[in-house]
Amino acid sequence: MPTEIAVLGGPPPERRDAARNRARLLDAALRLVDERGADQVTMDSVAAAACVGKGTLFRRYGSRAGLMLAVLDHSEAAWQAEVIGGPPPLGPGAPPMERLLAFGRSRLETSLRHADLIAAASGEHGRSHAAAAFTVLHVRHLLAELGVRGDLPLLATAVLAPLEASILVQQVRVDHLSEGRVLAAWSDLVRRVCRDPL
Amino acid sequence: MPTEIAVLGGPPPERRDAARNRARLLDAALRLVDERGADQVTMDSVAAAACVGKGTLFRRYGSRAGLMLAVLDHSEAAWQAEVIGGPPPLGPGAPPMERLLAFGRSRLETSLRHADLIAAASGEHGRSHAAAAFTVLHVRHLLAELGVRGDLPLLATAVLAPLEASILVQQVRVDHLSEGRVLAAWSDLVRRVCRDPL
DNA sequence: AATACAAGCGGACCGTGGTCCGTTTAGCCC
DNA sequence: GGGCTAAACGGACCACGGTCCGCTTGTATT
């Protein structure tokens, strides 16, 4: 029986071949999604492109949604970095309201750009992936800086809700509303929410 | 060659057997969804229960999402009737703000009750089914009565966004926030949006 | 190095959504 | 009623997501 070192809980580390396969699979998925679009990528094709059995793919990522989530997180990492540490007004340095409006514009663009990926990733795990949690936290933080009172976590979620990919796709790609108009309406919403109730 | 009567365009009427099968299928689907829950109902089982071939099912309803949409519309008809003509404060007769808040509470409950059905119906047609259009129209109407200025269609969509089933399921069933708290936050949002900017 | 065993592996297999196409039938005209 | 055609029918068939299980391999222990 192997010595049990990890006294404090936590998942045991991945075996080296497992980690290698995980990386191979993510690589293959990133490449395929990039060159064909998310909804043209089958699980079999990813497994084949990674030279790995299908069973391994599902053991590592759980489901198609899980794999797409990993791809999505990878794709949005750069965006998150810009929000956290990039140049103003999106990054720190600008007044909170300007940052919030810049955030909205940027999020709108990103949601639309990754719409297919987001849809593919939005099965079963609810929407609670790292990326979503990050946006809520960020908006909540900005609202706090603006001195908004109330149930900030829920208010942040409410402000973010109209920027959900599924809603934006309906508005822009089905109803053919211009992105500018959608953004203007969102900005209006934000100003109303943040207005001081003096 | 049959006489062409419909000079003005529009889809030709359904053949009698087709209409009968459509009804049979919807009946079967309603019954199965009611007794097993939407995500335990397979297309094969619906076709079998309706004593109809699977091909027919798909010809009539296009896809699983289409069938579930029909079931959903049927299930929500009663709710829509209450909103349009039921007793206040949900129905007409109460002041607009009271109606709007009652609408929110009612919509929150309905979205959660039909969450599985809504999820099953939300493929491919975007969200543009009759039910969704109805809620937007209604909220838009109430906002107008409240004298709210701005891009009312988009503002209505933004106000409705936090009541989307997917978001509510995450908040209530995953994060275990109470319905009361979620509703309070939504009411707060609405009051902020409707506040007069004097 | 030899041993032991958990972890990992891969591909055959299954259920389900969706399509296809040869056959049947409702509706119209004579 | 008989004949014609477009519409409808239905079930065999396919693709894809997901599971299962017997075999392999990495790693820790001695």
GROMACS .gro file of C-alpha atoms (C1' of nucleotides) in nm:
model
  456
    1MET     CA    1   0.000   0.000   0.000
    2PRO     CA    2   0.147   0.336  -0.104
    3THR     CA    3   0.230   0.585   0.166
    4GLU     CA    4  -0.037   0.847   0.206
    5ILE     CA    5   0.141   1.178   0.207
    6ALA     CA    6  -0.136   1.427   0.147
    7VAL     CA    7  -0.275   1.459   0.498
    8LEU     CA    8  -0.470   1.763   0.394
    9GLY     CA    9  -0.742   1.662   0.146
   10GLY     CA   10  -0.747   1.762  -0.214
   11PRO     CA   11  -0.744   1.566  -0.536
   12PRO     CA   12  -0.433   1.356  -0.593
   13PRO     CA   13  -0.209   1.478  -0.874
   14GLU     CA   14  -0.261   1.350  -1.225
   15ARG     CA   15  -0.037   1.082  -1.359
   16ARG     CA   16   0.210   1.210  -1.616
   17ASP     CA   17   0.056   1.031  -1.912
   18ALA     CA   18  -0.284   1.155  -1.805
   19ALA     CA   19  -0.165   1.515  -1.795
   20ARG     CA   20   0.000   1.474  -2.133
   21ASN     CA   21  -0.320   1.340  -2.284
   22ARG     CA   22  -0.520   1.619  -2.126
   23ALA     CA   23  -0.293   1.873  -2.292
   24ARG     CA   24  -0.299   1.690  -2.624
   25LEU     CA   25  -0.677   1.686  -2.618
   26LEU     CA   26  -0.706   2.053  -2.533
   27ASP     CA   27  -0.462   2.139  -2.809
   28ALA     CA   28  -0.655   1.938  -3.062
   29ALA     CA   29  -0.984   2.088  -2.949
   30LEU     CA   30  -0.850   2.442  -2.968
   31ARG     CA   31  -0.719   2.385  -3.317
   32LEU     CA   32  -1.034   2.217  -3.446
   33VAL     CA   33  -1.267   2.474  -3.292
   34ASP     CA   34  -1.056   2.750  -3.438
   35GLU     CA   35  -1.054   2.612  -3.789
   36ARG     CA   36  -1.408   2.468  -3.810
   37GLY     CA   37  -1.618   2.642  -3.550
   38ALA     CA   38  -1.739   2.480  -3.230
   39ASP     CA   39  -2.048   2.310  -3.362
   40GLN     CA   40  -1.861   2.133  -3.641
   41VAL     CA   41  -1.630   1.964  -3.395
   42THR     CA   42  -1.730   1.615  -3.286
   43MET     CA   43  -1.589   1.436  -2.988
   44ASP     CA   44  -1.464   1.158  -3.212
   45SER     CA   45  -1.275   1.405  -3.427
   46VAL     CA   46  -1.107   1.558  -3.124
   47ALA     CA   47  -1.006   1.219  -2.991
   48ALA     CA   48  -0.875   1.116  -3.330
   49ALA     CA   49  -0.684   1.441  -3.380
   50ALA     CA   50  -0.523   1.396  -3.040
   51CYS     CA   51  -0.438   1.033  -3.117
   52VAL     CA   52  -0.622   0.924  -2.807
   53GLY     CA   53  -0.918   0.697  -2.738
   54LYS     CA   54  -1.261   0.844  -2.697
   55GLY     CA   55  -1.288   0.702  -2.347
   56THR     CA   56  -0.986   0.904  -2.245
   57LEU     CA   57  -1.139   1.222  -2.380
   58PHE     CA   58  -1.450   1.171  -2.171
   59ARG     CA   59  -1.256   1.071  -1.862
   60ARG     CA   60  -1.055   1.392  -1.879
   61TYR     CA   61  -1.329   1.638  -1.966
   62GLY     CA   62  -1.649   1.465  -1.859
   63SER     CA   63  -1.864   1.572  -2.150
   64ARG     CA   64  -1.869   1.777  -2.463
   65ALA     CA   65  -1.976   2.076  -2.255
   66GLY     CA   66  -1.681   2.023  -2.024
   67LEU     CA   67  -1.437   2.017  -2.313
   68MET     CA   68  -1.586   2.327  -2.469
   69LEU     CA   69  -1.571   2.497  -2.135
   70ALA     CA   70  -1.200   2.429  -2.118
   71VAL     CA   71  -1.157   2.568  -2.469
   72LEU     CA   72  -1.365   2.871  -2.378
   73ASP     CA   73  -1.171   2.942  -2.058
   74HIS     CA   74  -0.850   2.922  -2.256
   75SER     CA   75  -0.986   3.157  -2.522
   76GLU     CA   76  -1.109   3.411  -2.270
   77ALA     CA   77  -0.801   3.418  -2.054
   78ALA     CA   78  -0.653   3.700  -2.261
   79TRP     CA   79  -0.970   3.902  -2.225
   80GLN     CA   80  -0.975   3.854  -1.850
   81ALA     CA   81  -0.615   3.967  -1.834
   82GLU     CA   82  -0.706   4.287  -2.016
   83VAL     CA   83  -0.990   4.357  -1.778
   84ILE     CA   84  -0.775   4.297  -1.474
   85GLY     CA   85  -0.454   4.461  -1.581
   86GLY     CA   86  -0.486   4.609  -1.928
   87PRO     CA   87  -0.492   4.976  -2.026
   88PRO     CA   88  -0.785   5.199  -1.925
   89PRO     CA   89  -1.071   5.246  -1.964
   90LEU     CA   90  -1.120   4.869  -1.962
   91GLY     CA   91  -0.836   4.807  -1.723
   92PRO     CA   92  -0.771   4.987  -1.395
   93GLY     CA   93  -0.702   5.359  -1.391
   94ALA     CA   94  -1.024   5.502  -1.531
   95PRO     CA   95  -1.320   5.614  -1.318
   96PRO     CA   96  -1.550   5.326  -1.229
   97MET     CA   97  -1.839   5.430  -1.451
   98GLU     CA   98  -1.614   5.456  -1.752
   99ARG     CA   99  -1.467   5.119  -1.672
  100LEU     CA  100  -1.813   4.969  -1.639
  101LEU     CA  101  -1.926   5.105  -1.975
  102ALA     CA  102  -1.605   4.988  -2.140
  103PHE     CA  103  -1.658   4.650  -1.980
  104GLY     CA  104  -2.005   4.628  -2.129
  105ARG     CA  105  -1.886   4.707  -2.480
  106SER     CA  106  -1.603   4.460  -2.451
  107ARG     CA  107  -1.820   4.188  -2.302
  108LEU     CA  108  -2.081   4.236  -2.573
  109GLU     CA  109  -1.821   4.187  -2.842
  110THR     CA  110  -1.666   3.889  -2.671
  111SER     CA  111  -2.001   3.720  -2.606
  112LEU     CA  112  -2.094   3.752  -2.970
  113ARG     CA  113  -1.756   3.636  -3.094
  114HIS     CA  114  -1.762   3.325  -2.879
  115ALA     CA  115  -2.135   3.268  -2.900
  116ASP     CA  116  -2.112   2.919  -3.045
  117LEU     CA  117  -1.853   2.815  -2.793
  118ILE     CA  118  -2.053   2.956  -2.505
  119ALA     CA  119  -2.363   2.776  -2.623
  120ALA     CA  120  -2.170   2.452  -2.656
  121ALA     CA  121  -2.022   2.495  -2.309
  122SER     CA  122  -2.352   2.582  -2.145
  123GLY     CA  123  -2.480   2.235  -2.081
  124GLU     CA  124  -2.511   2.069  -1.745
  125HIS     CA  125  -2.267   2.276  -1.540
  126GLY     CA  126  -2.520   2.552  -1.534
  127ARG     CA  127  -2.330   2.865  -1.621
  128SER     CA  128  -2.100   2.852  -1.324
  129HIS     CA  129  -1.770   2.838  -1.500
  130ALA     CA  130  -1.476   3.043  -1.397
  131ALA     CA  131  -1.534   3.302  -1.668
  132ALA     CA  132  -1.890   3.379  -1.559
  133ALA     CA  133  -1.792   3.403  -1.195
  134PHE     CA  134  -1.519   3.644  -1.291
  135THR     CA  135  -1.755   3.883  -1.468
  136VAL     CA  136  -1.994   3.886  -1.175
  137LEU     CA  137  -1.712   3.961  -0.935
  138HIS     CA  138  -1.577   4.237  -1.152
  139VAL     CA  139  -1.910   4.411  -1.203
  140ARG     CA  140  -1.987   4.376  -0.837
  141HIS     CA  141  -1.659   4.541  -0.756
  142LEU     CA  142  -1.726   4.831  -0.991
  143LEU     CA  143  -2.076   4.880  -0.853
  144ALA     CA  144  -1.931   4.895  -0.505
  145GLU     CA  145  -1.680   5.157  -0.617
  146LEU     CA  146  -1.968   5.355  -0.761
  147GLY     CA  147  -2.132   5.355  -0.420
  148VAL     CA  148  -2.432   5.156  -0.533
  149ARG     CA  149  -2.635   5.022  -0.241
  150GLY     CA  150  -2.830   4.702  -0.232
  151ASP     CA  151  -2.781   4.333  -0.294
  152LEU     CA  152  -2.466   4.373  -0.501
  153PRO     CA  153  -2.412   4.011  -0.609
  154LEU     CA  154  -2.763   3.987  -0.744
  155LEU     CA  155  -2.759   4.336  -0.887
  156ALA     CA  156  -2.438   4.250  -1.070
  157THR     CA  157  -2.598   3.936  -1.210
  158ALA     CA  158  -2.900   4.137  -1.322
  159VAL     CA  159  -2.682   4.392  -1.497
  160LEU     CA  160  -2.490   4.115  -1.670
  161ALA     CA  161  -2.796   3.918  -1.775
  162PRO     CA  162  -2.870   4.123  -2.089
  163LEU     CA  163  -2.513   4.054  -2.205
  164GLU     CA  164  -2.570   3.678  -2.211
  165ALA     CA  165  -2.468   3.534  -2.544
  166SER     CA  166  -2.804   3.374  -2.610
  167ILE     CA  167  -2.986   3.705  -2.570
  168LEU     CA  168  -2.736   3.899  -2.777
  169VAL     CA  169  -2.747   3.644  -3.056
  170GLN     CA  170  -3.124   3.676  -3.070
  171GLN     CA  171  -3.108   4.055  -3.081
  172VAL     CA  172  -2.821   4.102  -3.321
  173ARG     CA  173  -2.826   3.798  -3.544
  174VAL     CA  174  -3.197   3.715  -3.553
  175ASP     CA  175  -3.373   4.047  -3.500
  176HIS     CA  176  -3.093   4.237  -3.679
  177LEU     CA  177  -3.062   4.511  -3.421
  178SER     CA  178  -2.732   4.693  -3.447
  179GLU     CA  179  -2.468   4.625  -3.187
  180GLY     CA  180  -2.454   4.998  -3.126
  181ARG     CA  181  -2.819   5.014  -3.035
  182VAL     CA  182  -2.794   4.715  -2.803
  183LEU     CA  183  -2.491   4.865  -2.635
  184ALA     CA  184  -2.661   5.201  -2.598
  185ALA     CA  185  -2.958   5.040  -2.431
  186TRP     CA  186  -2.731   4.850  -2.195
  187SER     CA  187  -2.542   5.167  -2.107
  188ASP     CA  188  -2.873   5.335  -2.039
  189LEU     CA  189  -2.969   5.050  -1.808
  190VAL     CA  190  -2.642   5.079  -1.621
  191ARG     CA  191  -2.677   5.452  -1.573
  192ARG     CA  192  -3.026   5.404  -1.436
  193VAL     CA  193  -2.909   5.138  -1.195
  194CYS     CA  194  -2.620   5.347  -1.070
  195ARG     CA  195  -2.809   5.673  -1.043
  196ASP     CA  196  -2.791   5.806  -0.693
  197PRO     CA  197  -3.133   5.801  -0.525
  198LEU     CA  198  -3.082   6.137  -0.351
  199MET     CA  199  -5.463   1.976  -6.136
  200PRO     CA  200  -5.642   2.105  -5.826
  201THR     CA  201  -5.795   2.451  -5.835
  202GLU     CA  202  -5.579   2.715  -5.672
  203ILE     CA  203  -5.805   2.915  -5.446
  204ALA     CA  204  -5.564   3.095  -5.214
  205VAL     CA  205  -5.466   3.389  -5.428
  206LEU     CA  206  -5.316   3.565  -5.132
  207GLY     CA  207  -5.009   3.376  -5.011
  208GLY     CA  208  -4.991   3.184  -4.691
  209PRO     CA  209  -4.929   2.823  -4.609
  210PRO     CA  210  -5.182   2.582  -4.756
  211PRO     CA  211  -5.409   2.415  -4.500
  212GLU     CA  212  -5.303   2.088  -4.343
  213ARG     CA  213  -5.453   1.768  -4.468
  214ARG     CA  214  -5.701   1.616  -4.223
  215ASP     CA  215  -5.488   1.316  -4.133
  216ALA     CA  216  -5.192   1.546  -4.083
  217ALA     CA  217  -5.387   1.768  -3.845
  218ARG     CA  218  -5.512   1.465  -3.657
  219ASN     CA  219  -5.160   1.330  -3.616
  220ARG     CA  220  -5.037   1.670  -3.505
  221ALA     CA  221  -5.298   1.675  -3.232
  222ARG     CA  222  -5.230   1.314  -3.133
  223LEU     CA  223  -4.861   1.391  -3.102
  224LEU     CA  224  -4.913   1.702  -2.895
  225ASP     CA  225  -5.151   1.513  -2.668
  226ALA     CA  226  -4.902   1.234  -2.617
  227ALA     CA  227  -4.619   1.479  -2.554
  228LEU     CA  228  -4.822   1.677  -2.300
  229ARG     CA  229  -4.912   1.360  -2.115
  230LEU     CA  230  -4.561   1.217  -2.114
  231VAL     CA  231  -4.397   1.545  -2.013
  232ASP     CA  232  -4.649   1.582  -1.735
  233GLU     CA  233  -4.595   1.238  -1.592
  234ARG     CA  234  -4.220   1.194  -1.645
  235GLY     CA  235  -4.068   1.539  -1.679
  236ALA     CA  236  -3.942   1.684  -2.004
  237ASP     CA  237  -3.595   1.535  -2.006
  238GLN     CA  238  -3.720   1.180  -1.959
  239VAL     CA  239  -3.930   1.201  -2.274
  240THR     CA  240  -3.769   1.066  -2.589
  241MET     CA  241  -3.892   1.135  -2.938
  242ASP     CA  242  -3.941   0.764  -2.996
  243SER     CA  243  -4.159   0.737  -2.689
  244VAL     CA  244  -4.378   1.025  -2.804
  245ALA     CA  245  -4.416   0.876  -3.149
  246ALA     CA  246  -4.498   0.537  -3.002
  247ALA     CA  247  -4.749   0.680  -2.753
  248ALA     CA  248  -4.919   0.865  -3.035
  249CYS     CA  249  -4.923   0.551  -3.252
  250VAL     CA  250  -4.743   0.738  -3.527
  251GLY     CA  251  -4.414   0.694  -3.707
  252LYS     CA  252  -4.112   0.888  -3.596
  253GLY     CA  253  -4.082   1.050  -3.936
  254THR     CA  254  -4.425   1.200  -3.892
  255LEU     CA  255  -4.332   1.343  -3.556
  256PHE     CA  256  -4.032   1.519  -3.704
  257ARG     CA  257  -4.223   1.639  -4.008
  258ARG     CA  258  -4.485   1.802  -3.785
  259TYR     CA  259  -4.261   1.956  -3.522
  260GLY     CA  260  -3.922   1.980  -3.687
  261SER     CA  261  -3.713   1.883  -3.389
  262ARG     CA  262  -3.727   1.794  -3.026
  263ALA     CA  263  -3.699   2.164  -2.943
  264GLY     CA  264  -3.995   2.237  -3.168
  265LEU     CA  265  -4.210   1.979  -2.998
  266MET     CA  266  -4.116   2.100  -2.653
  267LEU     CA  267  -4.191   2.453  -2.763
  268ALA     CA  268  -4.542   2.347  -2.859
  269VAL     CA  269  -4.584   2.178  -2.522
  270LEU     CA  270  -4.451   2.486  -2.347
  271ASP     CA  271  -4.678   2.724  -2.534
  272HIS     CA  272  -4.971   2.507  -2.441
  273SER     CA  273  -4.865   2.499  -2.076
  274GLU     CA  274  -4.816   2.873  -2.055
  275ALA     CA  275  -5.138   2.972  -2.225
  276ALA     CA  276  -5.321   2.980  -1.892
  277TRP     CA  277  -5.055   3.204  -1.743
  278GLN     CA  278  -5.071   3.444  -2.035
  279ALA     CA  279  -5.449   3.459  -1.997
  280GLU     CA  280  -5.408   3.558  -1.632
  281VAL     CA  281  -5.163   3.832  -1.720
  282ILE     CA  282  -5.389   3.970  -1.990
  283GLY     CA  283  -5.725   3.937  -1.827
  284GLY     CA  284  -5.693   3.791  -1.479
  285PRO     CA  285  -5.752   3.965  -1.145
  286PRO     CA  286  -5.521   4.246  -1.030
  287PRO     CA  287  -5.248   4.306  -0.944
  288LEU     CA  288  -5.124   4.066  -1.212
  289GLY     CA  289  -5.410   4.139  -1.446
  290PRO     CA  290  -5.537   4.483  -1.548
  291GLY     CA  291  -5.680   4.718  -1.290
  292ALA     CA  292  -5.383   4.778  -1.061
  293PRO     CA  293  -5.134   5.065  -1.102
  294PRO     CA  294  -4.858   4.984  -1.352
  295MET     CA  295  -4.578   4.950  -1.098
  296GLU     CA  296  -4.778   4.705  -0.891
  297ARG     CA  297  -4.860   4.510  -1.202
  298LEU     CA  298  -4.497   4.503  -1.302
  299LEU     CA  299  -4.384   4.374  -0.964
  300ALA     CA  300  -4.659   4.113  -0.962
  301PHE     CA  301  -4.553   4.015  -1.310
  302GLY     CA  302  -4.198   3.961  -1.193
  303ARG     CA  303  -4.301   3.738  -0.904
  304SER     CA  304  -4.530   3.538  -1.129
  305ARG     CA  305  -4.276   3.508  -1.407
  306LEU     CA  306  -4.008   3.397  -1.164
  307GLU     CA  307  -4.229   3.118  -1.036
  308THR     CA  308  -4.335   3.012  -1.382
  309SER     CA  309  -3.982   3.013  -1.518
  310LEU     CA  310  -3.866   2.790  -1.237
  311ARG     CA  311  -4.163   2.557  -1.263
  312HIS     CA  312  -4.112   2.506  -1.635
  313ALA     CA  313  -3.735   2.526  -1.629
  314ASP     CA  314  -3.677   2.183  -1.781
  315LEU     CA  315  -3.930   2.245  -2.053
  316ILE     CA  316  -3.785   2.587  -2.132
  317ALA     CA  317  -3.437   2.442  -2.152
  318ALA     CA  318  -3.558   2.164  -2.379
  319ALA     CA  319  -3.739   2.415  -2.602
  320SER     CA  320  -3.446   2.656  -2.623
  321GLY     CA  321  -3.259   2.499  -2.906
  322GLU     CA  322  -3.224   2.635  -3.253
  323HIS     CA  323  -3.524   2.872  -3.268
  324GLY     CA  324  -3.330   3.111  -3.051
  325ARG     CA  325  -3.572   3.218  -2.783
  326SER     CA  326  -3.818   3.379  -3.017
  327HIS     CA  327  -4.123   3.174  -2.937
  328ALA     CA  328  -4.460   3.327  -2.887
  329ALA     CA  329  -4.432   3.318  -2.508
  330ALA     CA  330  -4.109   3.518  -2.495
  331ALA     CA  331  -4.240   3.777  -2.738
  332PHE     CA  332  -4.548   3.812  -2.522
  333THR     CA  333  -4.350   3.890  -2.207
  334VAL     CA  334  -4.142   4.152  -2.385
  335LEU     CA  335  -4.451   4.317  -2.522
  336HIS     CA  336  -4.621   4.318  -2.186
  337VAL     CA  337  -4.326   4.465  -1.997
  338ARG     CA  338  -4.276   4.719  -2.269
  339HIS     CA  339  -4.637   4.823  -2.233
  340LEU     CA  340  -4.608   4.859  -1.855
  341LEU     CA  341  -4.288   5.061  -1.886
  342ALA     CA  342  -4.464   5.293  -2.127
  343GLU     CA  343  -4.750   5.337  -1.882
  344LEU     CA  344  -4.496   5.422  -1.616
  345GLY     CA  345  -4.366   5.700  -1.836
  346VAL     CA  346  -4.023   5.547  -1.876
  347ARG     CA  347  -3.823   5.707  -2.157
  348GLY     CA  348  -3.569   5.538  -2.375
  349ASP     CA  349  -3.539   5.239  -2.603
  350LEU     CA  350  -3.837   5.055  -2.459
  351PRO     CA  351  -3.809   4.727  -2.649
  352LEU     CA  352  -3.449   4.681  -2.544
  353LEU     CA  353  -3.510   4.810  -2.194
  354ALA     CA  354  -3.791   4.558  -2.158
  355THR     CA  355  -3.559   4.280  -2.273
  356ALA     CA  356  -3.296   4.392  -2.026
  357VAL     CA  357  -3.544   4.393  -1.741
  358LEU     CA  358  -3.662   4.046  -1.837
  359ALA     CA  359  -3.315   3.900  -1.879
  360PRO     CA  360  -3.257   3.825  -1.510
  361LEU     CA  361  -3.580   3.625  -1.510
  362GLU     CA  362  -3.451   3.382  -1.771
  363ALA     CA  363  -3.494   3.027  -1.654
  364SER     CA  364  -3.126   2.939  -1.694
  365ILE     CA  365  -3.019   3.224  -1.468
  366LEU     CA  366  -3.284   3.155  -1.208
  367VAL     CA  367  -3.199   2.786  -1.197
  368GLN     CA  368  -2.838   2.873  -1.132
  369GLN     CA  369  -2.926   3.116  -0.853
  370VAL     CA  370  -3.197   2.917  -0.679
  371ARG     CA  371  -3.111   2.555  -0.743
  372VAL     CA  372  -2.732   2.567  -0.763
  373ASP     CA  373  -2.632   2.861  -0.545
  374HIS     CA  374  -2.927   2.804  -0.312
  375LEU     CA  375  -3.033   3.165  -0.295
  376SER     CA  376  -3.391   3.201  -0.176
  377GLU     CA  377  -3.657   3.291  -0.426
  378GLY     CA  378  -3.751   3.580  -0.201
  379ARG     CA  379  -3.405   3.729  -0.221
  380VAL     CA  380  -3.389   3.692  -0.596
  381LEU     CA  381  -3.729   3.852  -0.633
  382ALA     CA  382  -3.634   4.137  -0.400
  383ALA     CA  383  -3.325   4.208  -0.606
  384TRP     CA  384  -3.529   4.207  -0.926
  385SER     CA  385  -3.785   4.443  -0.774
  386ASP     CA  386  -3.500   4.671  -0.673
  387LEU     CA  387  -3.369   4.665  -1.028
  388VAL     CA  388  -3.710   4.754  -1.165
  389ARG     CA  389  -3.754   5.043  -0.926
  390ARG     CA  390  -3.415   5.180  -1.025
  391VAL     CA  391  -3.497   5.152  -1.392
  392CYS     CA  392  -3.832   5.322  -1.353
  393ARG     CA  393  -3.717   5.596  -1.120
  394ASP     CA  394  -3.789   5.935  -1.266
  395PRO     CA  395  -3.466   6.117  -1.352
  396LEU     CA  396  -3.597   6.457  -1.235
  397DA     C1'  397   1.508  -0.535  -1.029
  398DA     C1'  398   1.092  -0.738  -0.895
  399DT     C1'  399   0.625  -0.678  -0.727
  400DA     C1'  400   0.174  -0.495  -0.664
  401DC     C1'  401  -0.188  -0.208  -0.760
  402DA     C1'  402  -0.431   0.206  -0.866
  403DA     C1'  403  -0.480   0.486  -1.249
  404DG     C1'  404  -0.525   0.519  -1.707
  405DC     C1'  405  -0.639   0.354  -2.164
  406DG     C1'  406  -0.917   0.261  -2.595
  407DG     C1'  407  -1.254   0.105  -2.873
  408DA     C1'  408  -1.676  -0.182  -2.896
  409DC     C1'  409  -2.122  -0.077  -2.771
  410DC     C1'  410  -2.566   0.173  -2.664
  411DG     C1'  411  -2.947   0.528  -2.671
  412DT     C1'  412  -3.127   0.911  -2.886
  413DG     C1'  413  -3.203   1.287  -3.218
  414DG     C1'  414  -3.261   1.343  -3.695
  415DT     C1'  415  -3.289   1.196  -4.214
  416DC     C1'  416  -3.433   0.935  -4.627
  417DC     C1'  417  -3.706   0.716  -4.942
  418DG     C1'  418  -4.027   0.366  -5.111
  419DT     C1'  419  -4.517   0.315  -5.009
  420DT     C1'  420  -4.981   0.475  -4.890
  421DT     C1'  421  -5.362   0.793  -4.885
  422DA     C1'  422  -5.650   1.222  -4.879
  423DG     C1'  423  -5.853   1.535  -5.176
  424DC     C1'  424  -5.985   1.695  -5.620
  425DC     C1'  425  -6.164   1.649  -6.101
  426DC     C1'  426  -6.404   1.398  -6.435
  427DG     C1'  427  -6.688   0.540  -5.878
  428DG     C1'  428  -6.223   0.586  -6.109
  429DG     C1'  429  -5.804   0.813  -6.175
  430DC     C1'  430  -5.449   1.136  -6.071
  431DT     C1'  431  -5.111   1.393  -5.785
  432DA     C1'  432  -4.920   1.606  -5.404
  433DA     C1'  433  -4.896   1.533  -4.942
  434DA     C1'  434  -4.825   1.241  -4.573
  435DC     C1'  435  -4.659   0.820  -4.374
  436DG     C1'  436  -4.330   0.511  -4.118
  437DG     C1'  437  -3.954   0.265  -4.006
  438DA     C1'  438  -3.482   0.146  -4.160
  439DC     C1'  439  -3.082   0.398  -4.130
  440DC     C1'  440  -2.709   0.730  -3.982
  441DA     C1'  441  -2.420   1.033  -3.669
  442DC     C1'  442  -2.292   1.168  -3.243
  443DG     C1'  443  -2.262   1.188  -2.735
  444DG     C1'  444  -2.169   0.899  -2.367
  445DT     C1'  445  -2.065   0.438  -2.108
  446DC     C1'  446  -1.831   0.001  -2.001
  447DC     C1'  447  -1.489  -0.316  -1.920
  448DG     C1'  448  -1.090  -0.602  -2.012
  449DC     C1'  449  -0.613  -0.478  -2.095
  450DT     C1'  450  -0.193  -0.176  -2.022
  451DT     C1'  451   0.116   0.128  -1.778
  452DG     C1'  452   0.299   0.445  -1.445
  453DT     C1'  453   0.455   0.474  -0.978
  454DA     C1'  454   0.553   0.360  -0.513
  455DT     C1'  455   0.751   0.012  -0.217
  456DT     C1'  456   1.086  -0.335  -0.093
   0.00000   0.00000   0.00000
